[in-house]
Tab-separated table of C-alpha atoms in Angstrom:
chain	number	residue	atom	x	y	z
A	1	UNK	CA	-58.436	118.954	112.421
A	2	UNK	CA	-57.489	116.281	110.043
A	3	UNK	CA	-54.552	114.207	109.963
A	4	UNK	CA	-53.393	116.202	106.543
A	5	UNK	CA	-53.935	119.615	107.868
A	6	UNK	CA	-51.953	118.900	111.182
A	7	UNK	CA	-49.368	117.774	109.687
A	8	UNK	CA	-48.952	120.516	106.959
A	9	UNK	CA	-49.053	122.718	110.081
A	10	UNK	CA	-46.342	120.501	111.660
A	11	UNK	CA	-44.193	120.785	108.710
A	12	UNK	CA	-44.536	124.489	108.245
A	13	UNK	CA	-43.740	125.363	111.730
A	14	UNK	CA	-40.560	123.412	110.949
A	15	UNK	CA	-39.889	124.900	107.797
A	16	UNK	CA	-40.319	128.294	109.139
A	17	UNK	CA	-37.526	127.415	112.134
A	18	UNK	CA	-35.437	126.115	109.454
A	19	UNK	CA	-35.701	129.378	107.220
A	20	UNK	CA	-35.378	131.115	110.253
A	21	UNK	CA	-31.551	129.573	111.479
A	22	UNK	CA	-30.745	130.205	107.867
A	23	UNK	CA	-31.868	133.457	106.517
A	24	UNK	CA	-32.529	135.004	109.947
A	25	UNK	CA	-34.009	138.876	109.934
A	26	UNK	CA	-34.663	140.569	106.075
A	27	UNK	CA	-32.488	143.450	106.820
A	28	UNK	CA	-35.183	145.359	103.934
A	29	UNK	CA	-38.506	144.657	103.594
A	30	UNK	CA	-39.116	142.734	106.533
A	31	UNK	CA	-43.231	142.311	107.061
A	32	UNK	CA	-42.864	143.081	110.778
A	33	UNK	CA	-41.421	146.675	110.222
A	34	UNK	CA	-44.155	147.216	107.179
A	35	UNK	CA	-46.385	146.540	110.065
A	36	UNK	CA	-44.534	149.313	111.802
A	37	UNK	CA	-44.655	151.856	109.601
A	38	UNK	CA	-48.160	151.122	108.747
A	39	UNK	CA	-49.046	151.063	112.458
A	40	UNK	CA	-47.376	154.537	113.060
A	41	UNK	CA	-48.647	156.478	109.789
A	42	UNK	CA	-52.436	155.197	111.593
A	43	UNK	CA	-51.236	156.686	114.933
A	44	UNK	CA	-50.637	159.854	113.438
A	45	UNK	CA	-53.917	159.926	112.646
A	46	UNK	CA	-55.678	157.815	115.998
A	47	UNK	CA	-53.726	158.856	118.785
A	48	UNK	CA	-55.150	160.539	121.537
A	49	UNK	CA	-53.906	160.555	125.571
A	50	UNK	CA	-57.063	158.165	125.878
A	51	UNK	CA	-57.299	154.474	126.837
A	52	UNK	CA	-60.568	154.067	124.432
A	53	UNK	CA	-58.500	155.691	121.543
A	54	UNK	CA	-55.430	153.143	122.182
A	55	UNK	CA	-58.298	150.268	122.403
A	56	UNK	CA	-59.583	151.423	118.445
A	57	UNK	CA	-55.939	151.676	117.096
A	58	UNK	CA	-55.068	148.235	118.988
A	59	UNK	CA	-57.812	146.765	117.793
A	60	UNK	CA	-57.640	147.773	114.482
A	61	UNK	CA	-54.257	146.787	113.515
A	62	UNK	CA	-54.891	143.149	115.450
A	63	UNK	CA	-57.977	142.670	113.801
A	64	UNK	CA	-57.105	143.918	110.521
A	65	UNK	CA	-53.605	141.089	110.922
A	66	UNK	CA	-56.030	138.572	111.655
A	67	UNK	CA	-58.183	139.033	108.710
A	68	UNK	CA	-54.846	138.511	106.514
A	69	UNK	CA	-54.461	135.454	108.398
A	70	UNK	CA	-57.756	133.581	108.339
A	71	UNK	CA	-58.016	134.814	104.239
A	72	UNK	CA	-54.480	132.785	103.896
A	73	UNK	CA	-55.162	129.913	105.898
A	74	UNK	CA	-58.688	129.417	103.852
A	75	UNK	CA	-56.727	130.138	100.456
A	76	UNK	CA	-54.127	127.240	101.734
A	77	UNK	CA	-56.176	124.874	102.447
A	78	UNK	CA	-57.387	124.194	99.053
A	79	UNK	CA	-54.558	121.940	98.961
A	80	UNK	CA	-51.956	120.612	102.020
A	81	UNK	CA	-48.797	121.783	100.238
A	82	UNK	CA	-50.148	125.640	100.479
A	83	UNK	CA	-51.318	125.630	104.029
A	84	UNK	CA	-47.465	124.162	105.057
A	85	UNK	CA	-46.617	126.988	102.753
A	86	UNK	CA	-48.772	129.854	104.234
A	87	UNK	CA	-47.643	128.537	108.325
A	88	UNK	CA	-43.748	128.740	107.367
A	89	UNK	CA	-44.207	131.597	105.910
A	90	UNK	CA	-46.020	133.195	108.878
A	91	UNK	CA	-43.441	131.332	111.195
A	92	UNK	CA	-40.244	132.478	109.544
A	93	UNK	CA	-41.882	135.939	109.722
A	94	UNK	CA	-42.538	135.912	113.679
A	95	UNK	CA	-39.111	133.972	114.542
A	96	UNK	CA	-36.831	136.247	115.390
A	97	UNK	CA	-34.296	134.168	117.573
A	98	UNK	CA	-31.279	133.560	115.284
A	99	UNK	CA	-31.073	137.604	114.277
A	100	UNK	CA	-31.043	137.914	118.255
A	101	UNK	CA	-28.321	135.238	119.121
A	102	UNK	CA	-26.464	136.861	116.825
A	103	UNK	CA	-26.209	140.175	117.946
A	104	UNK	CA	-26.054	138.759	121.273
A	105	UNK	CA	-22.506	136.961	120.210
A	106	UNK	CA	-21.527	140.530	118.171
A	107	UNK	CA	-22.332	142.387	121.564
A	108	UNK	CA	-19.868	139.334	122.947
A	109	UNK	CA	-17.668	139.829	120.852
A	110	UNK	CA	-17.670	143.970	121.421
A	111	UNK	CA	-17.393	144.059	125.100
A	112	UNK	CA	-14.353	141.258	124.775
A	113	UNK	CA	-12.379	144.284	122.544
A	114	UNK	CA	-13.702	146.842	125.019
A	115	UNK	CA	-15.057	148.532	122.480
A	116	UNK	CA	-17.878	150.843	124.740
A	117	UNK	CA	-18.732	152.805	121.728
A	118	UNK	CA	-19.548	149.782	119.440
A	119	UNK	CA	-21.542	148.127	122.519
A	120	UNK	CA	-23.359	150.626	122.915
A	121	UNK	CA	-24.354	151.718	119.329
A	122	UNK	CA	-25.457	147.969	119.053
A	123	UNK	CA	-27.478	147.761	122.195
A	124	UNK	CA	-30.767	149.712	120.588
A	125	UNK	CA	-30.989	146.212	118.517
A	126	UNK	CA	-31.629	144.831	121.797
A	127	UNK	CA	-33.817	146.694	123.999
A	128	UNK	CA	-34.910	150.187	124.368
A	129	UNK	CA	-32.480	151.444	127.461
A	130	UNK	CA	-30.587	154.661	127.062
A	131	UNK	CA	-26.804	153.113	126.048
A	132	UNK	CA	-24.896	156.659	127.175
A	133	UNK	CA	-25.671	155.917	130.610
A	134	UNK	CA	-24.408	152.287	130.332
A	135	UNK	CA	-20.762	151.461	131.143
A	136	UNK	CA	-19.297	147.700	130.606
A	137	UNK	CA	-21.177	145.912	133.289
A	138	UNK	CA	-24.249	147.888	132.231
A	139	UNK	CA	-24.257	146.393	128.875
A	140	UNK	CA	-23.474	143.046	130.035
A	141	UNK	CA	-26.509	143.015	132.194
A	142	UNK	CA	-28.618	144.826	129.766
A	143	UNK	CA	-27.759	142.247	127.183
A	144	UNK	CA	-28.176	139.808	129.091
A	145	UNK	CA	-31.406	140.527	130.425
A	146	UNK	CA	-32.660	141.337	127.042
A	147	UNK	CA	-31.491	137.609	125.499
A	148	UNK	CA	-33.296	136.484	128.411
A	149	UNK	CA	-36.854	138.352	127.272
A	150	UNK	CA	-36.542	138.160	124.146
A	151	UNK	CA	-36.294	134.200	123.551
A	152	UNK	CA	-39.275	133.859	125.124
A	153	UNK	CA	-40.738	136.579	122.750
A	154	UNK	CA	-39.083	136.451	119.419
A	155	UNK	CA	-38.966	132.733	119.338
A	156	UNK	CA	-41.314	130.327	122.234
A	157	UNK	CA	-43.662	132.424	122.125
A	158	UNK	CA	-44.644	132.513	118.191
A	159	UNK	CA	-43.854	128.981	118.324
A	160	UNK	CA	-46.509	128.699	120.995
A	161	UNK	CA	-49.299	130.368	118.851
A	162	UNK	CA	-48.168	128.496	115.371
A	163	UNK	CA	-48.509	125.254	117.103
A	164	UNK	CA	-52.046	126.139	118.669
A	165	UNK	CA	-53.972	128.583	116.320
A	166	UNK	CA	-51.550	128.621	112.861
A	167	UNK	CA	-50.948	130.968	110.667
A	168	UNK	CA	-53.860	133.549	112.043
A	169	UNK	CA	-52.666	133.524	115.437
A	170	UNK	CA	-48.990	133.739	114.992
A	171	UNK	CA	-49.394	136.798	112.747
A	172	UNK	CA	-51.520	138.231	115.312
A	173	UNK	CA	-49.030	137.608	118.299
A	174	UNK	CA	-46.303	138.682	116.455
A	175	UNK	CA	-47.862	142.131	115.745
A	176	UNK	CA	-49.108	142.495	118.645
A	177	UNK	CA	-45.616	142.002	120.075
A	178	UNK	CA	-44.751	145.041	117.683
A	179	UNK	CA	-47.094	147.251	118.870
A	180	UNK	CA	-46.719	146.620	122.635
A	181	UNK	CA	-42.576	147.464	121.939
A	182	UNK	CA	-43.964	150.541	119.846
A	183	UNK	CA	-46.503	152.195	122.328
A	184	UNK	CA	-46.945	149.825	125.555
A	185	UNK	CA	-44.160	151.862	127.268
A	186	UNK	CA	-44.897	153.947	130.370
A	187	UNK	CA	-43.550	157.266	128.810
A	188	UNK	CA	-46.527	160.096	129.151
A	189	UNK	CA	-47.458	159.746	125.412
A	190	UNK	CA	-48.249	156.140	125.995
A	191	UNK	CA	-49.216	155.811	129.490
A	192	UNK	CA	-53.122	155.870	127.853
A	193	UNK	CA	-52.970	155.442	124.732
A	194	UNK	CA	-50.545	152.089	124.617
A	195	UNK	CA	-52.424	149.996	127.451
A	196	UNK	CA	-54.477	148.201	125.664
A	197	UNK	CA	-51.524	147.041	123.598
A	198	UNK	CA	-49.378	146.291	126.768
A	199	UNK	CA	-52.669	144.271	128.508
A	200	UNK	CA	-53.074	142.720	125.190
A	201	UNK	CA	-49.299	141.678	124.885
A	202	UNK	CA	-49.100	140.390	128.471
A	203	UNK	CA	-51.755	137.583	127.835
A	204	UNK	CA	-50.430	137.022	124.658
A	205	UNK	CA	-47.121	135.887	126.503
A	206	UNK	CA	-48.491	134.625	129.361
A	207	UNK	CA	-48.199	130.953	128.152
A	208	UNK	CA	-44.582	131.490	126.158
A	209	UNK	CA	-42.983	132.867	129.131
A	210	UNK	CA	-43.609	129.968	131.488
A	211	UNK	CA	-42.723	127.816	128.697
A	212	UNK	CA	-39.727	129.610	128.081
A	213	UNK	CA	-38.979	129.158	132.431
A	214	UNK	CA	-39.510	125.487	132.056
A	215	UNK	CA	-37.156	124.680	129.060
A	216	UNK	CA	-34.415	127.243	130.946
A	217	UNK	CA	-34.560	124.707	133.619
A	218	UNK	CA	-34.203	121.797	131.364
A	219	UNK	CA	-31.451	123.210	129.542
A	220	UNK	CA	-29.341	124.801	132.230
A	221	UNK	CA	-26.855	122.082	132.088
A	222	UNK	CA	-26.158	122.729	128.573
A	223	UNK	CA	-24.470	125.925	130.115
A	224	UNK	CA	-23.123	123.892	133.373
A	225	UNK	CA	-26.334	125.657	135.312
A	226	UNK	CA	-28.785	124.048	137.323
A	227	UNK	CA	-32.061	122.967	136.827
A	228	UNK	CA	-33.178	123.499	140.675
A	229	UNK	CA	-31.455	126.907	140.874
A	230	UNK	CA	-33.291	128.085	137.856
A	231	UNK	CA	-36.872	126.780	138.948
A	232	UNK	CA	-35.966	128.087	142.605
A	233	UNK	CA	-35.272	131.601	141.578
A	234	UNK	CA	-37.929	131.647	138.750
A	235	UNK	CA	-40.461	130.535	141.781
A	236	UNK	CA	-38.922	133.114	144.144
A	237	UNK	CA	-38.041	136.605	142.094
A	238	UNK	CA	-40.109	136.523	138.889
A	239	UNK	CA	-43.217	137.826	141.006
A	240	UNK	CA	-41.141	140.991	141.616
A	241	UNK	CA	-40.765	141.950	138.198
A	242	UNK	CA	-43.218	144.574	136.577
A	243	UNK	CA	-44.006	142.446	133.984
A	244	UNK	CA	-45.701	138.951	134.907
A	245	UNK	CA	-43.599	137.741	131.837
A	246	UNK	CA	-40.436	139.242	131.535
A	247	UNK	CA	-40.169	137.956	134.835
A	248	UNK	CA	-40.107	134.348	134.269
A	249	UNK	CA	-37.642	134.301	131.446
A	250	UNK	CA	-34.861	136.165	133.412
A	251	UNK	CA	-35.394	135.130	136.831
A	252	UNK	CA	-34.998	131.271	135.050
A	253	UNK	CA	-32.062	133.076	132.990
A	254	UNK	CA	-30.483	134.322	136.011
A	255	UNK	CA	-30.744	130.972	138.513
A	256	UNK	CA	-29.700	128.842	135.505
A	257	UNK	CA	-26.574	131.257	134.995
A	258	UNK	CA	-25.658	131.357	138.523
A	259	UNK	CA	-25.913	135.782	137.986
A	260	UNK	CA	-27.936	138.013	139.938
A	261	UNK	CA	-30.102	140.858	137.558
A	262	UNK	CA	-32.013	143.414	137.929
A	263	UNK	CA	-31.351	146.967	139.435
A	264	UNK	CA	-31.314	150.613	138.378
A	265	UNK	CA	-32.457	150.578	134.630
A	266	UNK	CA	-32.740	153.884	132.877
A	267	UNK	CA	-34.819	154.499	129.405
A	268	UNK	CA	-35.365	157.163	127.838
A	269	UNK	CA	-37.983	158.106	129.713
A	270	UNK	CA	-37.426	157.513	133.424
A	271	UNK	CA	-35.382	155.455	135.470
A	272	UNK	CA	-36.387	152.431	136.758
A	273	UNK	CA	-35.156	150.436	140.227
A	274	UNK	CA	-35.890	146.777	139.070
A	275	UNK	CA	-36.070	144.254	141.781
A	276	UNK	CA	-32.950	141.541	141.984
A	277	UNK	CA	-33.356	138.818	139.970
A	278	UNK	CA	-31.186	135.532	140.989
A	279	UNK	CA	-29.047	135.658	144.191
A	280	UNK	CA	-25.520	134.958	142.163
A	281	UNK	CA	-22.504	137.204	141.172
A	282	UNK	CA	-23.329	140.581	138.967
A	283	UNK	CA	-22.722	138.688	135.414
A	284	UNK	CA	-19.632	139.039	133.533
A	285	UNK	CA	-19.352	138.871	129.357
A	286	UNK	CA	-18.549	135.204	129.626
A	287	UNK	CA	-21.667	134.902	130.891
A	288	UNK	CA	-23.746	136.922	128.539
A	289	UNK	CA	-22.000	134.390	125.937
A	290	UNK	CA	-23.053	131.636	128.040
A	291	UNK	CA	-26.806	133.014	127.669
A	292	UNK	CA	-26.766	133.201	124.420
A	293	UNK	CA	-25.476	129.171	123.816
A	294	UNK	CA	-28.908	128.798	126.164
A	295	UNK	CA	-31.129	130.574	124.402
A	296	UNK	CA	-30.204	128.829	121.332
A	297	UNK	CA	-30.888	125.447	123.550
A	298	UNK	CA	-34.432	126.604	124.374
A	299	UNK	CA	-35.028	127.898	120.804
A	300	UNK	CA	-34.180	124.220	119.807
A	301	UNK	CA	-36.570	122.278	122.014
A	302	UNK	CA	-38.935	124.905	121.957
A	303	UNK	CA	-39.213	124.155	118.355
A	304	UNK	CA	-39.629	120.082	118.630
A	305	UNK	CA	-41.973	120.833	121.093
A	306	UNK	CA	-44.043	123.308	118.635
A	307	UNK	CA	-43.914	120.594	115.953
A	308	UNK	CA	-44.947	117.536	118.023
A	309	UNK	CA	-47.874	119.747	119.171
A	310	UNK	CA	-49.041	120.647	115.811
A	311	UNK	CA	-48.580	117.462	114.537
A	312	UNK	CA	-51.075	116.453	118.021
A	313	UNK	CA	-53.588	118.975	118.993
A	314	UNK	CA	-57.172	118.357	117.230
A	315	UNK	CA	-56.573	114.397	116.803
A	316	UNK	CA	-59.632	112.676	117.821
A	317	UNK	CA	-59.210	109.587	120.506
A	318	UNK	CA	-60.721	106.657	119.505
A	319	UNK	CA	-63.777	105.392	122.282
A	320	UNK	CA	-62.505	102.187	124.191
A	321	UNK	CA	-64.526	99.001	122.596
């Protein structure tokens, strides 16, 4: 990769953060719920209760995203100025960290007015647990555990794969995140049919995630954490997890915090007994705030670290004389 190309790569990435802390989420018209609605007019039409069925639609829809991507990159690099162009706008189209600090602080800002109702008609925009069954400290945790996921997959994560494989690969990861939230659930439709998407996601993230648990640690003091609490109990409890990823980002959450997660979690489909997370107090809405002023930390470094590694990865080292 040549020195133009990485740094038109550098400077998109950083455009597309930029655009991102401004602009946030489209509220219409966002490309990511196109995707959506594309994805679930095909599974209409695809699904069966069959692992080789889910494979096909997976597949599909990936490959079809990273045909879109490759055809843009080639079309930008006819001249440096498009390919910046074509990886901010991929980048600004997989970010989704400032939309998510920001209904973290109006979830905040909700369970401050004890307002239950508002909390939980808000919580969907986080995760996919069943609000009704969710009283204050339910939400809190929920939220919290949710801010804690999600940096590491709205935001390190596609910063990960812009960096690394531009605009191809960041499209790719972030619809691939899509379709893992949209059928990678246990529920009996999707026990089959989404696990290709779920497998698929999990290696996507498997990079982001301990990413995400090293710049928690760094940052914890931005939040008056600890560094060695947050390593300890990301070392300790993220193994317990179900997910080899989700894991990481709130066991480093929860250490850094000083809060203790995890625990009975009911969605819509079943209830699930998560293991504890963190050996601290059960967290409190000060502390979901706090959370959120780290995520915002992480999103922040993650982001210098995305562009430094643009601006790095393909140069060619010079043989010693």
């Amino acid at each position: 990769m040549d020195a133009a190309v990485r740094w038109a790569r550098a400077a998109g990435i950083a455009a597309g953060v930029v655009a991102d802390a401004v602009l946030g989420d489209p509220r219409r018209g966002h490309p990511v719920a196109l995707f959506g609605s594309g994805a679930a007019a095909l599974e209409r039409r695809s699904y069966a209760d069959d692992r080789l069925a889910g494979l096909v639609h997976t597949a599909g829809l990936l490959g079809a995203v990273a045909a879109v991507g490759v055809l843009a990159e080639r079309l930008g690099r006819r001249g440096v100025v498009r390919e910046g162009t074509c990886v901010a706008v991929a980048t600004f189209i997989a970010l989704g960290g400032t939309s998510l600090c920001r209904t973290g602080e109006q979830m905040v800002g909700l369970l401050r007015a004890d307002d239950i109702a508002g909390a939980r008609g808000l919580l969907p925009s986080l995760c996919g647990r069943d609000p009704a069954a969710l009283d204050r400290a339910g939400l809190t945790r929920a939220a919290l555990e949710s801010i804690a996921e999600n940096t590491s997959d709205a935001q390190v994560g596609p910063l990960v794969w812009a960096a690394l494989g531009g605009t191809p690969a960041v499209l790719v990861y972030r619809a691939a995140n899509t379709l893992d939230a949209m059928i990678g659930n246990r529920s009996p439709r999707y026990a089959r049919f989404g696990w290709a998407a779920a497998r698929f996601d999990d290696l996507a993230n498997l990079a982001g995630a301990r990413l995400t648990g090293v710049l928690v640690a760094l940052c914890a003091p931005v939040v008056g954490g600890s560094p060695v609490a947050a390593t300890r109990a990301w070392r300790r409890d993220a193994g317990k997890h179900p997910s080899p990823n989700a894991g990481v980002a709130e066991a480093s959450f929860a250490g850094a915090l000083g809060v203790r997660l995890g625990g009975p979690t009911q969605y819509a489909h079943e209830l699930e007994i998560r293991p504890t997370l963190g050996d601290g107090r059960d967290p409190e809405v000060g502390d979901l705030a706090r959370a959120v002023r780290l995520s915002r930390a992480v999103q922040l470094v993650a982001a210098a670290v995305a562009v430094s590694v643009a601006f790095r990865s393909g140069r060619r080292v010079s043989p010693r004389r």
